[in-house]
Short mmCIF file of C-alpha atoms and ligand atoms in Angstrom, two decimals:
data_model
loop_
_atom_site.label_atom_id
_atom_site.label_comp_id
_atom_site.label_asym_id
_atom_site.label_seq_id
_atom_site.Cartn_x
_atom_site.Cartn_y
_atom_site.Cartn_z
CA MET A 969 12.43 -10.24 -2.93
CA TRP A 970 10.11 -10.75 0.04
CA LEU A 971 11.64 -12.13 3.23
CA GLU A 972 9.64 -13.81 5.94
CA ALA A 973 11.31 -12.04 8.88
CA PRO A 974 8.85 -11.16 11.68
CA ASP A 975 11.53 -9.83 14.03
CA ILE A 976 12.82 -7.35 11.48
CA ALA A 977 9.40 -6.51 10.05
CA HIS A 978 8.14 -5.37 13.45
CA ARG A 979 11.21 -3.29 14.31
CA VAL A 980 12.48 -1.77 11.08
CA LEU A 981 11.88 1.88 10.24
CA PRO A 982 12.19 3.71 6.91
CA GLY A 983 15.80 4.40 5.98
CA GLN A 984 17.20 1.31 7.68
CA PHE A 985 18.87 -1.47 5.77
CA LEU A 986 19.84 -5.14 6.02
CA ASN A 987 23.34 -6.45 5.55
CA VAL A 988 22.87 -9.58 3.52
CA ARG A 989 25.21 -12.55 3.30
CA VAL A 990 25.11 -13.57 -0.32
CA SER A 991 27.01 -16.86 -0.15
CA SER A 992 27.33 -19.72 2.29
CA GLY A 993 31.14 -19.74 1.87
CA LEU A 994 33.74 -17.04 2.47
CA ASP A 995 33.67 -15.65 -1.04
CA PRO A 996 32.43 -12.97 -1.39
CA LEU A 997 33.37 -12.22 2.20
CA LEU A 998 31.53 -8.94 2.74
CA ARG A 999 27.81 -8.74 3.18
CA ARG A 1000 25.85 -6.56 0.75
CA PRO A 1001 23.73 -3.73 2.17
CA ILE A 1002 20.18 -3.51 0.82
CA SER A 1003 17.58 -1.02 2.04
CA VAL A 1004 14.21 -2.14 3.26
CA CYS A 1005 11.81 -1.12 0.50
CA ASP A 1006 8.59 -2.05 2.26
CA VAL A 1007 7.04 -4.05 5.07
CA GLU A 1008 3.85 -6.08 5.12
CA GLN A 1009 2.92 -7.83 8.37
CA ASN A 1010 5.75 -10.36 8.96
CA ARG A 1011 7.44 -9.78 5.63
CA VAL A 1012 10.13 -7.40 4.48
CA ARG A 1013 10.60 -6.40 0.86
CA LEU A 1014 13.99 -5.82 -0.76
CA VAL A 1015 14.30 -4.41 -4.27
CA PHE A 1016 17.76 -4.59 -5.74
CA ARG A 1017 19.57 -4.21 -9.02
CA VAL A 1018 22.08 -6.83 -10.14
CA VAL A 1019 25.34 -4.91 -10.60
CA GLY A 1020 28.01 -7.46 -9.69
CA ARG A 1021 28.71 -10.83 -8.19
CA GLY A 1022 27.02 -10.31 -4.84
CA THR A 1023 23.70 -9.13 -6.20
CA ALA A 1024 23.83 -11.80 -8.93
CA LEU A 1025 24.13 -14.47 -6.24
CA LEU A 1026 21.28 -12.87 -4.34
CA ALA A 1027 19.10 -12.93 -7.44
CA ARG A 1028 19.55 -16.71 -7.64
CA MET A 1029 17.69 -17.26 -4.37
CA ARG A 1030 14.44 -19.14 -4.72
CA ALA A 1031 11.26 -19.25 -2.64
CA GLY A 1032 11.90 -21.28 0.50
CA ASP A 1033 15.67 -20.62 0.62
CA GLU A 1034 17.13 -19.20 3.84
CA LEU A 1035 19.02 -15.96 3.87
CA ASP A 1036 21.47 -14.78 6.56
CA VAL A 1037 20.84 -11.08 7.23
CA LEU A 1038 21.94 -8.56 9.85
CA GLY A 1039 19.54 -5.80 10.69
CA PRO A 1040 17.78 -3.55 10.83
CA LEU A 1041 20.94 -1.42 10.65
CA GLY A 1042 21.53 2.32 10.47
CA ARG A 1043 19.49 5.20 11.78
CA PRO A 1044 16.01 5.70 10.39
CA ALA A 1045 14.85 8.83 8.59
CA PRO A 1046 14.22 11.63 11.12
CA GLU A 1047 10.78 12.54 12.43
CA LEU A 1048 9.32 15.59 10.71
CA LYS A 1049 7.45 18.69 11.82
CA GLY A 1050 6.59 20.22 8.42
CA LYS A 1051 3.50 19.25 6.49
CA ASP A 1052 4.70 19.06 2.87
CA VAL A 1053 7.37 16.48 2.14
CA LEU A 1054 8.98 15.79 -1.20
CA LEU A 1055 10.44 12.36 -1.95
CA CYS A 1056 12.79 12.24 -4.90
CA GLY A 1057 14.14 8.90 -6.17
CA GLY A 1058 16.52 8.16 -9.01
CA GLY A 1059 16.85 4.65 -10.49
CA ILE A 1060 17.16 1.92 -7.90
CA GLY A 1061 17.21 4.70 -5.28
CA THR A 1062 13.45 4.73 -5.58
CA ALA A 1063 13.21 1.55 -3.49
CA PRO A 1064 13.65 2.75 0.13
CA LEU A 1065 11.37 5.76 -0.42
CA LEU A 1066 8.32 3.52 -0.74
CA PHE A 1067 8.48 2.47 2.92
CA LEU A 1068 9.02 6.12 3.88
CA ALA A 1069 6.01 7.23 1.82
CA ARG A 1070 3.87 4.61 3.52
CA ARG A 1071 4.83 5.96 6.95
CA LEU A 1072 4.67 9.67 6.09
CA LYS A 1073 1.33 9.63 4.34
CA ARG A 1074 -0.49 9.45 7.69
CA GLY A 1075 0.50 12.91 8.93
CA HIS A 1076 1.98 14.69 5.91
CA ARG A 1077 1.22 15.80 2.38
CA VAL A 1078 3.63 13.66 0.40
CA HIS A 1079 4.82 14.52 -3.11
CA VAL A 1080 6.83 11.91 -5.00
CA LEU A 1081 9.15 12.39 -7.97
CA LEU A 1082 10.63 9.31 -9.60
CA GLY A 1083 13.36 9.42 -12.22
CA ALA A 1084 15.05 6.94 -14.52
CA ARG A 1085 16.84 6.88 -17.84
CA THR A 1086 13.86 5.39 -19.69
CA LYS A 1087 10.24 4.48 -19.06
CA ALA A 1088 11.21 0.80 -18.82
CA GLU A 1089 13.62 1.59 -15.98
CA LEU A 1090 11.11 3.45 -13.82
CA LEU A 1091 10.51 1.51 -10.62
CA LEU A 1092 7.57 1.03 -8.29
CA VAL A 1093 5.44 3.76 -9.89
CA ARG A 1094 2.24 1.75 -9.44
CA GLU A 1095 3.03 1.13 -5.77
CA PHE A 1096 3.70 4.82 -5.09
CA ARG A 1097 0.50 5.84 -6.89
CA ALA A 1098 -1.48 3.41 -4.75
CA LEU A 1099 -0.12 5.19 -1.67
CA VAL A 1100 -0.05 8.89 -2.48
CA ALA A 1101 -1.93 11.09 -4.94
CA ARG A 1102 0.94 13.33 -6.02
CA VAL A 1103 3.38 11.23 -8.03
CA ALA A 1104 5.26 12.52 -11.07
CA VAL A 1105 7.93 10.83 -13.16
CA ALA A 1106 10.87 12.05 -15.21
CA THR A 1107 12.90 10.21 -17.80
CA ASP A 1108 16.19 11.25 -19.37
CA ASP A 1109 14.93 10.27 -22.85
CA GLY A 1110 11.41 11.68 -22.43
CA SER A 1111 9.73 8.28 -22.89
CA ALA A 1112 7.52 8.99 -19.85
CA GLY A 1113 6.62 12.08 -17.85
CA PHE A 1114 8.93 15.07 -17.69
CA HIS A 1115 11.69 14.99 -20.28
CA GLY A 1116 14.86 15.51 -18.27
CA MET A 1117 16.49 14.74 -14.96
CA VAL A 1118 14.41 14.22 -11.86
CA THR A 1119 16.44 16.97 -10.17
CA GLU A 1120 15.31 19.45 -12.85
CA LEU A 1121 11.73 18.38 -12.28
CA ALA A 1122 12.18 18.87 -8.53
CA GLU A 1123 13.54 22.37 -9.07
CA THR A 1124 10.72 23.22 -11.46
CA GLN A 1125 8.07 22.01 -9.05
CA CYS A 1126 9.53 23.55 -5.92
CA LYS A 1127 10.11 26.95 -7.44
CA VAL A 1128 12.23 27.85 -4.43
CA GLN A 1129 13.19 31.22 -5.87
CA ASN A 1130 9.59 32.27 -6.36
CA ALA A 1131 8.06 33.59 -3.16
CA GLU A 1132 4.61 33.61 -4.71
CA CYS A 1133 4.47 29.94 -5.51
CA ARG A 1134 1.54 28.12 -4.02
CA THR A 1135 0.73 24.54 -3.19
CA GLN A 1136 -1.72 22.78 -5.46
CA SER A 1137 -2.78 19.18 -5.61
CA GLY A 1138 -3.02 17.13 -8.78
CA GLY A 1139 -1.04 18.16 -11.82
CA GLY A 1140 -0.96 18.15 -15.55
CA ARG A 1141 1.73 15.61 -16.26
CA LYS A 1142 2.13 14.98 -19.96
CA SER A 1143 4.38 12.60 -21.70
CA GLY A 1144 7.72 14.06 -22.75
CA VAL A 1145 6.96 17.73 -22.13
CA ARG A 1146 8.78 20.54 -20.35
CA SER A 1147 5.94 23.01 -20.74
CA PRO A 1148 5.19 25.30 -17.77
CA LYS A 1149 1.60 24.02 -17.96
CA SER A 1150 2.80 20.67 -16.61
CA LYS A 1151 4.15 22.24 -13.40
CA VAL A 1152 2.77 21.49 -9.97
CA HIS A 1153 4.10 23.90 -7.38
CA VAL A 1154 5.05 22.45 -4.05
CA ARG A 1155 6.80 24.03 -1.09
CA PRO A 1156 8.30 21.16 0.86
CA SER A 1157 9.72 21.89 4.27
CA VAL A 1158 11.97 18.91 3.75
CA VAL A 1159 13.11 16.66 0.93
CA PHE A 1160 14.17 13.02 1.14
CA ALA A 1161 16.18 11.72 -1.77
CA CYS A 1162 17.85 8.52 -2.83
CA GLY A 1163 19.86 7.88 -5.96
CA PRO A 1164 23.33 8.13 -7.42
CA ARG A 1165 25.72 10.54 -5.72
CA PRO A 1166 25.77 13.08 -8.61
CA MET A 1167 21.98 13.22 -8.47
CA LEU A 1168 22.03 13.91 -4.74
CA ALA A 1169 24.67 16.63 -5.13
CA ASP A 1170 22.69 18.26 -7.95
CA LEU A 1171 19.48 18.18 -5.95
CA VAL A 1172 21.05 19.91 -2.94
CA LYS A 1173 22.34 22.66 -5.21
CA ARG A 1174 19.06 23.16 -7.04
CA LEU A 1175 16.83 23.16 -3.94
CA ASP A 1176 19.02 25.21 -1.62
CA PRO A 1177 18.02 26.34 1.07
CA ILE A 1178 15.46 23.53 1.52
CA PRO A 1179 16.95 20.81 3.74
CA VAL A 1180 17.61 17.64 1.76
CA TRP A 1181 18.07 14.33 3.57
CA GLY A 1182 19.71 11.68 1.44
CA PHE A 1183 19.74 7.91 1.70
CA VAL A 1184 23.39 7.30 0.91
CA GLU A 1185 23.88 3.93 -0.77
CA GLU A 1186 27.62 3.87 -1.22
CA ARG A 1187 30.15 1.13 -0.76
CA MET A 1188 30.27 -0.31 2.74
CA GLY A 1189 32.57 -2.66 4.62
CA CYS A 1190 31.54 -3.84 8.07
CA GLY A 1191 28.18 -2.03 8.09
CA THR A 1192 28.44 -1.61 11.86
CA GLY A 1193 30.65 1.45 12.41
CA ILE A 1194 34.03 -0.22 12.90
CA CYS A 1195 36.01 0.02 9.65
CA TYR A 1196 35.35 3.65 8.58
CA CYS A 1197 35.30 2.68 4.91
CA CYS A 1198 31.92 4.37 4.49
CA ALA A 1199 32.98 7.73 5.96
CA LEU A 1200 31.88 10.91 4.15
CA PRO A 1201 33.64 14.23 4.95
CA LYS A 1202 31.49 16.77 6.80
CA ARG A 1203 31.49 20.44 5.89
CA GLY A 1204 33.57 22.16 8.55
CA GLY A 1205 35.53 19.04 9.47
CA GLY A 1206 35.02 15.52 10.70
CA HIS A 1207 33.30 12.59 9.06
CA VAL A 1208 29.96 10.84 8.98
CA ARG A 1209 29.95 7.04 8.84
CA PHE A 1210 26.77 6.50 6.97
CA CYS A 1211 26.34 2.94 8.22
CA GLU A 1212 26.14 4.34 11.78
CA GLU A 1213 25.18 8.02 11.62
CA GLY A 1214 23.28 7.35 8.37
CA PRO A 1215 22.46 6.02 5.88
CA VAL A 1216 19.98 8.90 5.98
CA VAL A 1217 22.12 12.00 6.34
CA ARG A 1218 21.46 15.70 5.93
CA LEU A 1219 23.15 16.28 2.60
CA ASN A 1220 23.59 20.00 3.16
CA GLU A 1221 26.09 19.09 5.90
CA VAL A 1222 28.38 16.67 4.02
CA VAL A 1223 30.74 16.92 1.07
CA LEU A 1224 29.31 14.75 -1.69
C1 LIG B 1393 22.74 1.51 2.96
C2 LIG B 1393 22.71 0.93 1.55
C3 LIG B 1393 21.51 0.53 1.04
C4 LIG B 1393 21.46 -0.01 -0.27
N1 LIG B 1393 20.27 -0.36 -0.75
C5 LIG B 1393 20.18 -0.90 -1.99
C6 LIG B 1393 18.90 -1.31 -2.51
O1 LIG B 1393 17.85 -1.18 -1.86
N2 LIG B 1393 18.89 -1.85 -3.74
C7 LIG B 1393 20.03 -1.99 -4.50
O2 LIG B 1393 19.95 -2.48 -5.62
N3 LIG B 1393 21.23 -1.61 -4.03
C8 LIG B 1393 21.34 -1.08 -2.80
N4 LIG B 1393 22.57 -0.70 -2.32
C9 LIG B 1393 23.75 -0.91 -3.16
C10 LIG B 1393 24.17 -2.37 -3.06
O3 LIG B 1393 24.64 -2.61 -1.75
C11 LIG B 1393 25.29 -2.66 -4.08
O4 LIG B 1393 24.77 -2.55 -5.38
C12 LIG B 1393 25.87 -4.04 -3.87
O5 LIG B 1393 26.58 -4.06 -2.65
C13 LIG B 1393 26.78 -4.41 -5.01
O6 LIG B 1393 27.31 -5.67 -4.74
P1 LIG B 1393 27.78 -6.68 -5.92
O7 LIG B 1393 28.59 -7.74 -5.29
O8 LIG B 1393 26.63 -7.08 -6.75
O9 LIG B 1393 28.62 -5.75 -6.81
P2 LIG B 1393 30.21 -5.56 -6.79
O10 LIG B 1393 30.81 -6.61 -7.63
O11 LIG B 1393 30.69 -5.38 -5.39
O12 LIG B 1393 30.24 -4.18 -7.49
C14 LIG B 1393 29.63 -3.96 -8.73
C15 LIG B 1393 29.48 -2.47 -8.93
O13 LIG B 1393 28.73 -1.90 -7.87
C16 LIG B 1393 29.48 -0.92 -7.18
N5 LIG B 1393 29.22 -1.12 -5.75
C17 LIG B 1393 29.69 -2.09 -4.98
N6 LIG B 1393 29.23 -1.96 -3.71
C18 LIG B 1393 28.44 -0.87 -3.73
C19 LIG B 1393 27.69 -0.22 -2.77
N7 LIG B 1393 27.62 -0.64 -1.49
N8 LIG B 1393 26.98 0.86 -3.13
C20 LIG B 1393 27.01 1.31 -4.38
N9 LIG B 1393 27.71 0.73 -5.36
C21 LIG B 1393 28.42 -0.33 -5.02
C22 LIG B 1393 30.89 -1.18 -7.54
O14 LIG B 1393 31.63 0.04 -7.47
C23 LIG B 1393 30.78 -1.74 -8.94
O15 LIG B 1393 30.67 -0.70 -9.88
C24 LIG B 1393 22.65 -0.15 -1.04
C25 LIG B 1393 23.86 0.24 -0.49
C26 LIG B 1393 23.90 0.79 0.78
C27 LIG B 1393 25.20 1.21 1.38
S1 LIG B 1394 30.95 0.30 6.76
FE1 LIG B 1394 32.39 0.06 8.33
S2 LIG B 1394 32.20 1.92 9.43
FE2 LIG B 1394 30.63 2.03 7.97
#
């Protein structure tokens, strides 16, 4: 969905989201948070999956309809010093990484890994490939790219245990293979990831000690820091409200 929203388009940064009112009445009462997937001049792109009533109502919108949104909300992805950045998206979690890739490609070498259950469920691959050269995909059923989870692919490519690994561009991606020949070694100084919580937890474990920043897309209430229903426990005590201190949080510092 593209929204004509000049005010938001000129201010929003990667990682921020909009809180969208999905009905003109009081039911459903709560707004639905959707990340900004991309920006083009005065327009903002949202990519969402219909999972329940709110998103089903949103999907009924037609060109010319007006939408009530709050935003941009949340803190954007942090500025980076390192050169090599890995973006790792699972399922609908791929969406907000596109805007990030667009911004990062200017000063960084960006590597993108996209995962889904099947080839048909892979999202935005064409758009990512138009932006950055190093894009690889993984599918659980092996119907496209690496056969396995995107977190496995990330571990294989990063080779964090191997001090001799070197950075190469390009790569020999082949459909449905796990062969070492298909590996592209990257040494990211930071990883940004978005996807289901188990995927994020798995990624942190596999890539340790590389810092992993996650776009946390969990259930939210107010979306503005008041209700605490989005709080995640921090390692060592305290909480992070990901609508306020996130949604991009350093995953190594929270309990997923
Ligand atoms: C910061 C943020 C950014 C997000 N960005 C996107 C995006 O770009 N695209 C996208 O498709 N979705 C995104 N989501 C998830 C999206 O907000 C939910 O899918 C949506 O709120 C579900 O509403 P519903 O009324 O359709 O479903 P409901 O009827 O409320 O719920 C249906 C199912 O979705 C689960 N669910 C409900 N709310 C959430 C939630 N907030 N997060 C995760 N699961 C939920 C429920 O547990 C249930 O299983 C984002 C969430 C957050 C917090
Ligand atoms: S959703 Fe209310 S504090 Fe985050």
